[in-house]
PDB file of C-alpha atoms in Angstrom:
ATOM      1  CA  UNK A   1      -7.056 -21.918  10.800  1.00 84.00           C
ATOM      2  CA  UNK A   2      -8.678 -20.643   7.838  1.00 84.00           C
ATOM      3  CA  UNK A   3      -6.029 -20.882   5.668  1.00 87.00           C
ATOM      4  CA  UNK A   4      -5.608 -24.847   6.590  1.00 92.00           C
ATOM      5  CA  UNK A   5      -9.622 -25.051   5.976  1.00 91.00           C
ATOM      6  CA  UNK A   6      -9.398 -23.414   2.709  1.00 89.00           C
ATOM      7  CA  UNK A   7      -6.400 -25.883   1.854  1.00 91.00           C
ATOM      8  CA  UNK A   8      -8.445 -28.438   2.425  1.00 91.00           C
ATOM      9  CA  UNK A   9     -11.495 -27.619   0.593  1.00 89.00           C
ATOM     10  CA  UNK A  10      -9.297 -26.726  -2.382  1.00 87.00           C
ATOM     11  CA  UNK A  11      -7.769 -30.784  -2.409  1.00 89.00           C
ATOM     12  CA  UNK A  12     -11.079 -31.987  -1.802  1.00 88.00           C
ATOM     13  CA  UNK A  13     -11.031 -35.279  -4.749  1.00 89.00           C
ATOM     14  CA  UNK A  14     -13.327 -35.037  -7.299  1.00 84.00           C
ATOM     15  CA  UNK A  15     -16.976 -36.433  -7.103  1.00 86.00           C
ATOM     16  CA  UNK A  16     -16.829 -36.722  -3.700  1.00 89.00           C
ATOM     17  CA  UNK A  17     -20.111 -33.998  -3.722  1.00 87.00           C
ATOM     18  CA  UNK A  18     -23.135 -33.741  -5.672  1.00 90.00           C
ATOM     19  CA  UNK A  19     -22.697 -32.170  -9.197  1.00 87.00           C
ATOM     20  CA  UNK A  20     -23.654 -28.051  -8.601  1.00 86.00           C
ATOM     21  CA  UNK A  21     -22.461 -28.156  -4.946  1.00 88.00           C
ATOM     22  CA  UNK A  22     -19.408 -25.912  -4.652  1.00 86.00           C
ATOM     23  CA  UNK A  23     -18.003 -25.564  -0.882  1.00 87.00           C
ATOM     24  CA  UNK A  24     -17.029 -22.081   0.058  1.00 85.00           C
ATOM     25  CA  UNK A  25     -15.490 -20.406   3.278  1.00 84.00           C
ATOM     26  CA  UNK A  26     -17.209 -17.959   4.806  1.00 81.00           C
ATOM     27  CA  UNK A  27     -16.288 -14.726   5.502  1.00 79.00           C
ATOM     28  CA  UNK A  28     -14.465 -13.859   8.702  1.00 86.00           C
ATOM     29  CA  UNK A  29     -16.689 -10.749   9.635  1.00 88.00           C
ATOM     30  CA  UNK A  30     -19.987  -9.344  10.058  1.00 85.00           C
ATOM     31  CA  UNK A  31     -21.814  -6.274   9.264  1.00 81.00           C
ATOM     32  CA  UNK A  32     -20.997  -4.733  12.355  1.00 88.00           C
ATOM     33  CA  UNK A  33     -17.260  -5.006  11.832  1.00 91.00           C
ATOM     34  CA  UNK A  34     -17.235  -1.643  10.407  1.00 93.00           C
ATOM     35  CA  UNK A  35     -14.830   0.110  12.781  1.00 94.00           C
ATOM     36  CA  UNK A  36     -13.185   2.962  10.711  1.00 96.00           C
ATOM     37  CA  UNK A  37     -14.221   4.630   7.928  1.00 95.00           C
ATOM     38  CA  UNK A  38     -11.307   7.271   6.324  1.00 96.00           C
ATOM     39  CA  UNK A  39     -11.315   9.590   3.506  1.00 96.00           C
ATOM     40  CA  UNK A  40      -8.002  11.128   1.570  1.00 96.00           C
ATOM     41  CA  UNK A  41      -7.751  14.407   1.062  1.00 95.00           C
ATOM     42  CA  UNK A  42      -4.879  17.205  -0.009  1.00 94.00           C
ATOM     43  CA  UNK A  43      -4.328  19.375   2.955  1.00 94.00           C
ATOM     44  CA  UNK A  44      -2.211  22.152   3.161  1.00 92.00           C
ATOM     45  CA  UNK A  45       0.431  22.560   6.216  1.00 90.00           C
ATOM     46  CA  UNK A  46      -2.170  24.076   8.381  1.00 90.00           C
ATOM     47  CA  UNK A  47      -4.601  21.257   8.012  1.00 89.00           C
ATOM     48  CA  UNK A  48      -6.823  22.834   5.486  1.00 92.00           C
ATOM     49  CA  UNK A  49      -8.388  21.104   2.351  1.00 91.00           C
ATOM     50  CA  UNK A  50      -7.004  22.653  -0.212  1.00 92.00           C
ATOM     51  CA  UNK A  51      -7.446  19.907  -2.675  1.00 88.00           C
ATOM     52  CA  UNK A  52      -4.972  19.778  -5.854  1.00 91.00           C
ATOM     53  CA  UNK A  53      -5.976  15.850  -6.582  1.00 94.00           C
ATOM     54  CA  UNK A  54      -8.152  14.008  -8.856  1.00 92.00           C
ATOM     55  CA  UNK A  55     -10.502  11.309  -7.602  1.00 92.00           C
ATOM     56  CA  UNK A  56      -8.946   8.651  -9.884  1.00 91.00           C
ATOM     57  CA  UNK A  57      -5.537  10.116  -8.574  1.00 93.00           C
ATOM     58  CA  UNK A  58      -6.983   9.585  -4.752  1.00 94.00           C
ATOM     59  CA  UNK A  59      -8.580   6.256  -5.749  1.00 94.00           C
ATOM     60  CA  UNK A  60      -4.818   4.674  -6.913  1.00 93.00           C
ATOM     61  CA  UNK A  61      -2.849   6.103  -3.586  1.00 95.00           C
ATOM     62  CA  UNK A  62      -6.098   4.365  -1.616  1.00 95.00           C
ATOM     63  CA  UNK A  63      -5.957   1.054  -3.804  1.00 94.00           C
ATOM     64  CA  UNK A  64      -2.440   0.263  -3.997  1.00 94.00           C
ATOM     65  CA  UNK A  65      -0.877   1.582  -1.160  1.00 95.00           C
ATOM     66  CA  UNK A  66      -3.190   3.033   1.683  1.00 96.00           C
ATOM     67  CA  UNK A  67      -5.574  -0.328   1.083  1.00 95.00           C
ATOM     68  CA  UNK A  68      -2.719  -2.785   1.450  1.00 95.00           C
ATOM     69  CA  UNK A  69      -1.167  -1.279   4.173  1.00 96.00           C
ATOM     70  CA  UNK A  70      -4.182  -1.651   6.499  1.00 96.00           C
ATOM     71  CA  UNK A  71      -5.485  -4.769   5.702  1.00 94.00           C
ATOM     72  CA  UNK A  72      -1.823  -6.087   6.865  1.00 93.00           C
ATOM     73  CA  UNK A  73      -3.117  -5.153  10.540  1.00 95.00           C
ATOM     74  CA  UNK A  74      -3.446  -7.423  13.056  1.00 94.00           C
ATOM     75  CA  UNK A  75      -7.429  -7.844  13.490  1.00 93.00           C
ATOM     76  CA  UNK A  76      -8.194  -6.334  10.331  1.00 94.00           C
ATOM     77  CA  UNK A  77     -10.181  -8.336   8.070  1.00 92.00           C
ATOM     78  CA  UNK A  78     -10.475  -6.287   5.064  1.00 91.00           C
ATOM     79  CA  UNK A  79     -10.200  -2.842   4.099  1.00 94.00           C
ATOM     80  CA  UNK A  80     -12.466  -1.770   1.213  1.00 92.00           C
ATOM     81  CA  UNK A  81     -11.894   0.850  -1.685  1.00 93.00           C
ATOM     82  CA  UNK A  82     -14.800   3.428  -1.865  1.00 93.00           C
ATOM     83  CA  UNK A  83     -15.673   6.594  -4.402  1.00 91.00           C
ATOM     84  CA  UNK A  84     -13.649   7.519  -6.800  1.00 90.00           C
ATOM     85  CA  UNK A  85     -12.700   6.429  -9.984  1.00 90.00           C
ATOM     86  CA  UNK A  86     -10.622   3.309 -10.507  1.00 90.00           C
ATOM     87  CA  UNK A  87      -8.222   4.601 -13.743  1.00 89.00           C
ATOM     88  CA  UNK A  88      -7.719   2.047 -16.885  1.00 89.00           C
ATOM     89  CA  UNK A  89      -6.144   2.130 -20.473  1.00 91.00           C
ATOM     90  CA  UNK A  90      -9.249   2.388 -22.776  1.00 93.00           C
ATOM     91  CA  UNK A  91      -9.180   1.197 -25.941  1.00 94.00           C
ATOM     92  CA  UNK A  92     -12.533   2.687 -28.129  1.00 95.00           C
ATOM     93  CA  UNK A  93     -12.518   0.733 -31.643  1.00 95.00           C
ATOM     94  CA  UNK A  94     -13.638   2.643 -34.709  1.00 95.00           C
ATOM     95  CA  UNK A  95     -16.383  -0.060 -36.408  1.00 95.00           C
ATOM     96  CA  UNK A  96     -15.887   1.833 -40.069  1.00 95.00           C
ATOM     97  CA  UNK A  97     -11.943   1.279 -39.537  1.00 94.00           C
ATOM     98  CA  UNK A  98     -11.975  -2.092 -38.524  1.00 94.00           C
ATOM     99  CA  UNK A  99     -14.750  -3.181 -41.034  1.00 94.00           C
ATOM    100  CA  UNK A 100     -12.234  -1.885 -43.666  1.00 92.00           C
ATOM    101  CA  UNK A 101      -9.592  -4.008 -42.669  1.00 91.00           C
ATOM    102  CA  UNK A 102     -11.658  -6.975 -41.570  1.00 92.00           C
ATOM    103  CA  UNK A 103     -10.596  -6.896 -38.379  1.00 93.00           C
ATOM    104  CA  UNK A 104     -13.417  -8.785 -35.341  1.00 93.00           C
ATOM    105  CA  UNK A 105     -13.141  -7.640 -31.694  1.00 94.00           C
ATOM    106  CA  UNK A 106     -11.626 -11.073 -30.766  1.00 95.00           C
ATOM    107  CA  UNK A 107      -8.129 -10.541 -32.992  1.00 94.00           C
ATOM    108  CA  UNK A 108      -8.253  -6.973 -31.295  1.00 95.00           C
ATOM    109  CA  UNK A 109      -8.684  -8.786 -27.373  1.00 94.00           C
ATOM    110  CA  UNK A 110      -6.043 -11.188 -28.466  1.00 94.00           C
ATOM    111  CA  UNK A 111      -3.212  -8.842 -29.975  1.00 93.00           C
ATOM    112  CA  UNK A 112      -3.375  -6.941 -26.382  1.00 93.00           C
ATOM    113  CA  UNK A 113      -3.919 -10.157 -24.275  1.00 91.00           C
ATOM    114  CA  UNK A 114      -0.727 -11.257 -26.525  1.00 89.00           C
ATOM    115  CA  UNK A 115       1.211  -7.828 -26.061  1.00 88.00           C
ATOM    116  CA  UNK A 116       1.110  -8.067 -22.641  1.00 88.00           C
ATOM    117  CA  UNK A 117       2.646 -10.313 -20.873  1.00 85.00           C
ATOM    118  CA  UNK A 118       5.940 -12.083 -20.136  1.00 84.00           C
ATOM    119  CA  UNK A 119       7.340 -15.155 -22.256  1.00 83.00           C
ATOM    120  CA  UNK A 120      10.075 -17.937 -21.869  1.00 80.00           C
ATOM    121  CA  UNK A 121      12.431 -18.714 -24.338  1.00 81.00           C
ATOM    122  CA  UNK A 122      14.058 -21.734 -22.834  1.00 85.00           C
ATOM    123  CA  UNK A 123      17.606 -21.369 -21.969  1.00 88.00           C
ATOM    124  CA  UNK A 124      21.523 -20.352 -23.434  1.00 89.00           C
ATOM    125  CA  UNK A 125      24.549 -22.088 -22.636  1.00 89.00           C
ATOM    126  CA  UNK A 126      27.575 -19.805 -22.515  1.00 89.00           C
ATOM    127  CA  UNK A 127      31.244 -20.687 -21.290  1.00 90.00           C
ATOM    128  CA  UNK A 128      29.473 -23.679 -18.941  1.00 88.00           C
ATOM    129  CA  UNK A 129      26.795 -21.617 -17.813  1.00 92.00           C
ATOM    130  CA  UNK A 130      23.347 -21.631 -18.565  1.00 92.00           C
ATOM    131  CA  UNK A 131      21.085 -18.486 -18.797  1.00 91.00           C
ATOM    132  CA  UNK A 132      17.644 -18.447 -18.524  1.00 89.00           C
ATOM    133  CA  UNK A 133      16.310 -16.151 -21.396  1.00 89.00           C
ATOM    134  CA  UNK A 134      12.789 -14.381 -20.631  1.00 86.00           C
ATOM    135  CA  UNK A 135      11.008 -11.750 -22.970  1.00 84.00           C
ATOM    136  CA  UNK A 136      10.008  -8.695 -21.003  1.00 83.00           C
ATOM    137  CA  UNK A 137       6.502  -7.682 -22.678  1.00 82.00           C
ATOM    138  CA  UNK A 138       4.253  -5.526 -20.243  1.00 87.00           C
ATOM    139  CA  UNK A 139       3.079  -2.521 -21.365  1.00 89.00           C
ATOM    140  CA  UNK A 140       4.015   0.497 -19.858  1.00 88.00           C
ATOM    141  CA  UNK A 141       2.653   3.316 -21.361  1.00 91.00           C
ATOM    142  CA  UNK A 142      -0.289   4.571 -23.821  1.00 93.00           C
ATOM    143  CA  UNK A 143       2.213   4.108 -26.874  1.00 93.00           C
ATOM    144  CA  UNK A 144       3.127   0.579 -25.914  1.00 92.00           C
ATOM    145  CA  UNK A 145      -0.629  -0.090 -26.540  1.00 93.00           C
ATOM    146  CA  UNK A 146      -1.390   2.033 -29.809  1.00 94.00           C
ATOM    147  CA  UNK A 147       1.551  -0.079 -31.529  1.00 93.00           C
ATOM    148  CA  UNK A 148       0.474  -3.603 -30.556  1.00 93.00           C
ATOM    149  CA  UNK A 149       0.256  -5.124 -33.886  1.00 93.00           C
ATOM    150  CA  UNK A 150      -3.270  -6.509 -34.531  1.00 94.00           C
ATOM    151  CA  UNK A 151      -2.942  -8.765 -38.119  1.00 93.00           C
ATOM    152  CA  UNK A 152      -0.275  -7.934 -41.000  1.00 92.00           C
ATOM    153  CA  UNK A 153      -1.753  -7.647 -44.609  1.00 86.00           C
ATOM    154  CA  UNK A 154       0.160  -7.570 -47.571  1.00 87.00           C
ATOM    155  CA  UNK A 155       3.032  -6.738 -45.278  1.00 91.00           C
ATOM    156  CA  UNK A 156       1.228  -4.161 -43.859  1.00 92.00           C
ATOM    157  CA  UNK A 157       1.310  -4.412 -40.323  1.00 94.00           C
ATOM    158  CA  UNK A 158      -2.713  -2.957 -38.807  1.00 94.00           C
ATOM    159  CA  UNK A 159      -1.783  -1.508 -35.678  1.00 95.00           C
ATOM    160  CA  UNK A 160      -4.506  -0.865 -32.828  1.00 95.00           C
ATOM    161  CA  UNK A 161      -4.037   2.876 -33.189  1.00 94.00           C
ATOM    162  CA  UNK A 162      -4.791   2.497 -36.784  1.00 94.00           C
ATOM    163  CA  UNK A 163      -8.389   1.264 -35.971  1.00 94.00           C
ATOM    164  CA  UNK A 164      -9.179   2.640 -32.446  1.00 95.00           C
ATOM    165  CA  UNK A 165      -8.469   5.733 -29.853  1.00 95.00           C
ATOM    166  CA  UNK A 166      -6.237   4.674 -26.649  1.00 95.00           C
ATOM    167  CA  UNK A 167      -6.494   6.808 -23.950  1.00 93.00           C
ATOM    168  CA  UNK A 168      -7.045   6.841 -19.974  1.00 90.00           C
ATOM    169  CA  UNK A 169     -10.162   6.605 -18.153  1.00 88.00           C
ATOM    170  CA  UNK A 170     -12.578   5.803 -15.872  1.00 88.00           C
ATOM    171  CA  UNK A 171     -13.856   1.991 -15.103  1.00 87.00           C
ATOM    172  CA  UNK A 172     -17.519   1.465 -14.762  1.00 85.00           C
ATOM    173  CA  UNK A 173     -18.933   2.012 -11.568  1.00 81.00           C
ATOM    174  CA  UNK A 174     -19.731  -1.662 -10.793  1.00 74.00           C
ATOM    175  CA  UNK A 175     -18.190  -1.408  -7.054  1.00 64.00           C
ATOM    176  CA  UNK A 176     -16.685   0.805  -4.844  1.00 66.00           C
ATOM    177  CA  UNK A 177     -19.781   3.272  -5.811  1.00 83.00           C
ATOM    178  CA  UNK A 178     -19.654   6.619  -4.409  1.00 89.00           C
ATOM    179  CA  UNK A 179     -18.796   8.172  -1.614  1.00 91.00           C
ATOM    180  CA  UNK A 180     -20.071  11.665  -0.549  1.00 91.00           C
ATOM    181  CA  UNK A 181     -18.501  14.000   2.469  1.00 89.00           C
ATOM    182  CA  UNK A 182     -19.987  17.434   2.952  1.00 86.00           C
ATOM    183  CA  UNK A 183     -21.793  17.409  -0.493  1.00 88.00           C
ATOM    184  CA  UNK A 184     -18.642  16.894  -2.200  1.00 88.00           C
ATOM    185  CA  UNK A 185     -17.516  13.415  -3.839  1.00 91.00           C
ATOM    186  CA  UNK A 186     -14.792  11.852  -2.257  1.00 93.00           C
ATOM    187  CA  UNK A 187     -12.540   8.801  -2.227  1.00 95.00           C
ATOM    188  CA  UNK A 188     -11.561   6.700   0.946  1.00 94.00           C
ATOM    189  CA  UNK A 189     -12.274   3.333   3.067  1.00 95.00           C
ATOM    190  CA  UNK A 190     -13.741   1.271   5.563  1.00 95.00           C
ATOM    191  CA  UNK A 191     -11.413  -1.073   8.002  1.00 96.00           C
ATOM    192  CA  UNK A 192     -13.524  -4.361   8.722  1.00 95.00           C
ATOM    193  CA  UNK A 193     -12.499  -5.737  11.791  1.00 95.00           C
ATOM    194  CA  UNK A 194     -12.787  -9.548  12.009  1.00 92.00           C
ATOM    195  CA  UNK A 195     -15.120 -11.307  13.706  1.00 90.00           C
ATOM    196  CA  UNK A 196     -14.621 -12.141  17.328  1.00 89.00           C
ATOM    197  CA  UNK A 197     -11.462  -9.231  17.312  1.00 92.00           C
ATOM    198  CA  UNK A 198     -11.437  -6.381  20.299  1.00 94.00           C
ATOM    199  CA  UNK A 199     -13.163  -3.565  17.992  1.00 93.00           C
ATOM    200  CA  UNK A 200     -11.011  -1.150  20.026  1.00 94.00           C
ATOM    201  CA  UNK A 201      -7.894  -2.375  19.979  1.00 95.00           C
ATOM    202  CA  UNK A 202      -8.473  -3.044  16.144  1.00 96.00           C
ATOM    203  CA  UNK A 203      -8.802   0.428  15.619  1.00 96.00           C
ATOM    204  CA  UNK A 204      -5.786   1.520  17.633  1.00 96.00           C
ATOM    205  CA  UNK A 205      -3.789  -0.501  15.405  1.00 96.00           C
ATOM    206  CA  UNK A 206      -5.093   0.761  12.708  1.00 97.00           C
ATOM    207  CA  UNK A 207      -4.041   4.106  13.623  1.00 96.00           C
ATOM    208  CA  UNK A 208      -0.985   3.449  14.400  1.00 96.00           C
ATOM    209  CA  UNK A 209      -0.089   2.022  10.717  1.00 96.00           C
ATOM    210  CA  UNK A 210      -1.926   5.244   9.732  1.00 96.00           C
ATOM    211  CA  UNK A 211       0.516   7.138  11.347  1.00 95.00           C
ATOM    212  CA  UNK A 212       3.678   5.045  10.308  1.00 95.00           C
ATOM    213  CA  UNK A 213       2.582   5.171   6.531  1.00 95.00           C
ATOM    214  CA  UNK A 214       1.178   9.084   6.278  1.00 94.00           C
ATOM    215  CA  UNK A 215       4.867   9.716   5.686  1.00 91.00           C
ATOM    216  CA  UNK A 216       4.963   7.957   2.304  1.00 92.00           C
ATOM    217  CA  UNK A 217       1.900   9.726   0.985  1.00 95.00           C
ATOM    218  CA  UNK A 218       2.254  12.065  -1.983  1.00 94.00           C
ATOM    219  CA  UNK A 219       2.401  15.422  -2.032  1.00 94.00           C
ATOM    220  CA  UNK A 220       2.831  17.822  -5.110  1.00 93.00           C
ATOM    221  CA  UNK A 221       3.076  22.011  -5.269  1.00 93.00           C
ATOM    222  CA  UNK A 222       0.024  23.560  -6.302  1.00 93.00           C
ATOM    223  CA  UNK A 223      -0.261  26.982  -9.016  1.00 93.00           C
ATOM    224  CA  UNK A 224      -0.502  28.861  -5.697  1.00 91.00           C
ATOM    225  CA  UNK A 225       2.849  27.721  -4.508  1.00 91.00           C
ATOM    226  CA  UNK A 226       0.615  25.991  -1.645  1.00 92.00           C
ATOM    227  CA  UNK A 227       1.830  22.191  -0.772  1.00 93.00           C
ATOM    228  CA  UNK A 228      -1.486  19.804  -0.986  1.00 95.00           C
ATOM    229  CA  UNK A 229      -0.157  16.978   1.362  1.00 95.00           C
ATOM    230  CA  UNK A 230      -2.666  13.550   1.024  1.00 95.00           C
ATOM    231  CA  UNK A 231      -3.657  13.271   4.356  1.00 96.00           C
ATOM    232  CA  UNK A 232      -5.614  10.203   5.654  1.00 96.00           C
ATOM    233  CA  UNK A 233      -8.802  12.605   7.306  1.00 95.00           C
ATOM    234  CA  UNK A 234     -10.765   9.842   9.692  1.00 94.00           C
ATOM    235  CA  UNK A 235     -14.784  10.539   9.457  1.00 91.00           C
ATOM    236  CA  UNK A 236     -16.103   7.694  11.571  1.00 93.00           C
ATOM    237  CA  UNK A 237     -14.237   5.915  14.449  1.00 94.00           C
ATOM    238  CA  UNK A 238     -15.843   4.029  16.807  1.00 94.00           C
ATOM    239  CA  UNK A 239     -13.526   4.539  19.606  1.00 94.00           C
ATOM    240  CA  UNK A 240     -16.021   7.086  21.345  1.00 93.00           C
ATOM    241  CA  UNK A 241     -18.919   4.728  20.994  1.00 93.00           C
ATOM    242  CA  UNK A 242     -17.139   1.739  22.744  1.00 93.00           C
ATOM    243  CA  UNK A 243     -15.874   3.904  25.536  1.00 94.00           C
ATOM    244  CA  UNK A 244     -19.475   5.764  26.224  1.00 94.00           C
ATOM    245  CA  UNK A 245     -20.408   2.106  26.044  1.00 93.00           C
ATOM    246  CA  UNK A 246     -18.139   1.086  28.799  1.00 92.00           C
ATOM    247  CA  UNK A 247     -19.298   3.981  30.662  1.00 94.00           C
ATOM    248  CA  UNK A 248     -22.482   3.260  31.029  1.00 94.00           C
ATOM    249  CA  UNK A 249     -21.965  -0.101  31.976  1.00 92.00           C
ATOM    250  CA  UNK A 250     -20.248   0.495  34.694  1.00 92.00           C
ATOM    251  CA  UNK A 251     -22.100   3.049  36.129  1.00 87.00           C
TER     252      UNK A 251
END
């Protein structure tokens, strides 16, 4: 139903509302929907933290493949990333350098915007068949990046690593904060059930896919020889509250 609602709001014809008056859906949960809260660790085969992982490491496993996994779950109305760091290609320009070469932070934003993405170059006919020819252009590594040509002069081409630093690092902190466990800083989630769900058998389902998707999780040998195993480690599930809950009630 909300997906038909939001269809609808999006074909809404124009001026049919006031100038300044932008319809929006509203969210399908509350601030109680906060069911399960999870952080991932490296445990050893006894169940011990042994760590072995960075947080921006942690933070990538949670975003694109513990996150998406979840929020698939029936009830589940979003699963949020928290702590960490989320990791980025950094480009830090050298003022001096590009002043030299007359270079503005615009041709710089445009040369990678340019260098990486995917074009079309119509399409070849060959022996009565017609190909569609494509330009693969993502970028793939740190190198990919310091090569992007910026501006040519005097058939000189000005690459970006002539006039800035590439390297990996962390995004600014603008969500996802921090998250602390034990006084140490951590990385993991919150399952928001949606509003009107059974919170309990939300969270039952969620453990479940927990369970079916722990096998995929990395795992990597430490100096030690000890095998840190990134465990999904469960810090606040409401399962005990709703069933004291019950309890009571029916005494």
């Amino acid at each position: 139903s909300r997906s038909r609602i939001l269809e609808k709001l999006n074909s809404l014809p124009p001026g049919l509302l006031p100038d300044g008056v932008n319809p929006q859906l509203g969210p399908d949960a509350t601030a109680l929907g906060q069911v399960f809260w999870y952080t991932l660790e490296g445990l050893d085969d006894n169940g011990n933290p042994v760590g072995g992982w960075d947080l921006h490491e942690l933070r990538s496993v949670q975003d694109y493949y513990v996150r998406l996994a979840l929020s698939s779950v029936q009830g589940v109305s979003e699963v949020a990333s928290v702590g960490g760091h989320v990791k980025e290609d950094q480009v830090d320009l050298d003022p001096d350098a590009m002043k030299v070469r007359n270079i503005s932070i615009m041709q710089v934003a445009e040369a990678l915007r340019q260098s990486n993405r995917e074009t079309a170059a119509n399409t070849m006919e060959y022996n009565m068949v017609e190909y569609l020819i494509r330009g693969l252009g993502y970028v793939e590594s740190l190198e990919d990046i310091r090569n992007t040509v910026v501006t040519v002069t005097s058939n000189v081409p000005v690459r970006i690593r002539d006039i800035a630093v590439v390297n990996i690092g962390p995004a600014v902190r603008n969500h996802g904060g921090i998250l602390d466990k034990g006084g140490q800083e951590s990385v993991g989630g919150v399952v928001v059930a949606r509003y009107g769900e059974n919170p309990l058998q939300v969270i039952s389902n969620v453990k479940d896919k927990i369970e079916e998707i722990s096998q995929g999780l990395p795992s990597r040998e430490l100096p030690d020889g000890t095998i840190s195993q990134v465990t999904i480690v469960p810090f606040y599930d409401r399962t005990q509250l709703i069933y004291e809950t019950l309890g009571t009630l029916n005494d």
